[in-house]
Amino acid sequence: EDSIGSARIFFDNYNSIESRLLERNLAVKRGTSSYGHLLFFQTSKRAIELSQLGLNLIESTKQLKNNVGQRIATSDNDIGLRLKNLNVFGSSIGNQCPAPARCRKASRTFRTLDGSCNNLQDPAMGTAFTPLIRLIRPQYADGIWSPRVARDGSELPSARL
């Protein structure tokens, strides 16, 4: 719970920065091509809420790593695996976890719009607005979020170039 509280403080600061930017009118100006692009690709309220939850969970995980990481993991990449199995249902963020998919008989024949129940062995796999289930272990510099770095500690080149 301490890690979650620290993450909430971090996120409150993040939101206050966003509010100050809006107060200073530092936003995309109406009538510009950027504004048209923004309207066309406008993010849904649900996606914004899930993004905020994800950032909150990442920050909570970082705090948890700082508090207990040395005791439960041998390396930064090991910490992500250990924390993945942490049960949060009794915590203040437990109600944020997605509910299990309920599959109807019709979904065995036809695919669903949100992707739930399309995989009979794992009905939640591929569902919209759910975290990506990785097939192989991710490699992050801090085991949680930061991009990998070169052996000498410098930044790696962009994979998108």
C-alpha positions as MATLAB code, in Angstrom:
seq = 'EDSIGSARIFFDNYNSIESRLLERNLAVKRGTSSYGHLLFFQTSKRAIELSQLGLNLIESTKQLKNNVGQRIATSDNDIGLRLKNLNVFGSSIGNQCPAPARCRKASRTFRTLDGSCNNLQDPAMGTAFTPLIRLIRPQYADGIWSPRVARDGSELPSARL';
ca = [
       0.000    0.000    0.000;
       2.934    2.380    0.642;
       4.097    1.900   -2.948;
       0.600    2.614   -4.251;
       0.384    5.766   -2.116;
       3.751    7.002   -3.420;
       2.605    6.353   -6.971;
      -0.584    8.332   -6.367;
       1.449   11.309   -5.155;
       3.604   11.049   -8.288;
       0.506   10.883  -10.473;
      -1.144   13.833   -8.702;
       1.965   15.883   -9.531;
       1.729   14.679  -13.129;
      -1.913   15.799  -13.334;
      -1.120   19.181  -11.779;
       1.517   19.790  -14.476;
      -1.095   18.989  -17.118;
      -3.551   21.409  -15.480;
      -0.941   24.189  -15.361;
      -0.198   23.696  -19.064;
      -3.893   24.112  -19.846;
      -4.142   27.188  -17.581;
      -1.285   28.788  -19.528;
      -3.076   27.933  -22.757;
      -0.235   25.652  -23.859;
      -2.415   23.351  -25.900;
      -2.986   22.636  -29.566;
      -4.617   25.697  -31.151;
      -8.044   25.367  -32.790;
      -8.058   25.636  -36.558;
      -4.529   24.290  -37.026;
      -3.674   21.105  -38.871;
      -2.418   19.691  -35.581;
      -5.841   20.307  -34.048;
      -7.520   18.506  -36.953;
      -5.160   15.596  -36.450;
      -5.945   15.604  -32.730;
      -9.699   15.475  -33.399;
      -9.327   12.664  -35.909;
      -7.260   10.525  -33.548;
      -8.940   11.620  -30.332;
      -8.399    9.179  -27.498;
     -11.507    7.743  -25.853;
     -12.191    8.461  -22.194;
     -11.858    4.744  -21.403;
      -8.425    4.586  -23.057;
      -7.267    7.632  -21.071;
      -8.463    6.050  -17.813;
      -6.639    2.807  -18.624;
      -3.506    4.736  -19.564;
      -3.584    6.567  -16.236;
      -4.096    3.268  -14.418;
      -1.170    1.744  -16.301;
       1.133    4.642  -15.440;
      -0.002    4.427  -11.822;
       0.770    0.702  -11.742;
       4.187    1.260  -13.328;
       5.053    3.877  -10.723;
       3.738    1.599   -7.933;
       5.910   -1.208   -9.281;
       8.966    1.062   -9.306;
       8.301    2.054   -5.696;
       7.777   -1.575   -4.704;
      11.034   -2.518   -6.409;
      12.860    0.192   -4.462;
      11.298   -0.979   -1.187;
      11.546   -4.776   -1.453;
      13.263   -5.542   -4.752;
      16.595   -6.522   -3.207;
      14.907   -9.136   -1.006;
      12.776  -10.863   -3.645;
      14.847  -10.719   -6.841;
      18.402  -11.336   -7.945;
      18.404   -8.981  -10.946;
      16.399   -6.140  -12.464;
      14.851   -8.425  -15.079;
      13.929  -10.942  -12.374;
      11.938   -8.302  -10.472;
       9.345   -8.020  -13.235;
       8.708  -11.752  -13.151;
       8.402  -11.835   -9.380;
       6.024   -8.890   -9.208;
       3.904  -10.285  -12.048;
       2.675  -12.981   -9.662;
       1.855  -10.522   -6.873;
      -1.799  -10.691   -5.826;
      -3.264   -7.159   -5.635;
      -6.921   -8.086   -5.104;
      -6.855   -7.080   -1.428;
      -5.177   -3.740   -2.117;
      -6.645   -0.369   -3.059;
      -5.966   -1.068   -6.752;
      -7.503   -4.549   -6.722;
     -10.810   -3.314   -8.135;
      -8.975   -1.986  -11.218;
      -8.199   -5.478  -12.521;
     -10.366   -6.573  -15.460;
     -13.212   -8.952  -14.676;
     -12.939  -12.464  -16.109;
     -14.525  -12.878  -19.539;
     -17.977  -14.472  -19.592;
     -18.374  -16.467  -22.765;
     -21.763  -17.184  -24.273;
     -22.491  -20.193  -26.415;
     -22.666  -17.984  -29.541;
     -19.043  -16.863  -29.048;
     -17.892  -20.430  -29.714;
     -19.091  -20.028  -33.295;
     -18.718  -16.290  -33.915;
     -15.972  -13.892  -32.883;
     -16.824  -11.096  -30.455;
     -16.291   -7.407  -31.243;
     -14.074   -6.756  -28.218;
     -11.901   -9.840  -28.754;
     -13.081  -11.633  -25.611;
     -13.857  -15.340  -25.865;
     -12.129  -15.616  -29.260;
      -9.584  -18.010  -27.737;
     -11.393  -20.939  -26.137;
      -8.394  -21.972  -24.002;
      -7.855  -18.438  -22.659;
     -11.008  -16.300  -23.108;
      -9.310  -13.092  -21.903;
      -6.417  -13.302  -24.374;
      -6.706  -10.627  -27.043;
      -9.523   -8.739  -25.346;
      -9.651   -5.005  -26.039;
      -8.349   -2.704  -23.289;
      -6.381   -5.447  -21.525;
      -2.617   -5.688  -21.010;
      -0.485   -7.488  -23.538;
       0.461  -10.987  -22.430;
       4.052  -11.485  -23.514;
       5.246  -14.736  -25.034;
       8.863  -14.102  -24.060;
      10.401  -12.156  -21.185;
      10.732   -8.417  -21.799;
      14.137   -6.801  -21.391;
      14.054   -3.422  -19.661;
      17.025   -1.557  -18.199;
      15.316   -1.396  -14.791;
      13.305   -4.620  -15.190;
      10.039   -2.663  -15.312;
       9.790    0.228  -17.763;
      13.025    1.917  -18.882;
      14.329    1.087  -22.372;
      17.333   -1.218  -22.616;
      20.783    0.325  -22.766;
      24.014   -0.750  -24.441;
      26.627   -2.711  -22.486;
      28.572    0.495  -21.896;
      25.425    2.175  -20.472;
      24.748    4.428  -23.462;
      21.410    4.618  -25.260;
      20.655    2.110  -27.987;
      19.693    3.402  -31.438;
      15.996    3.579  -32.225;
      14.586    0.332  -33.590;
      12.273    2.395  -35.801;
      14.934    4.055  -37.948;
];
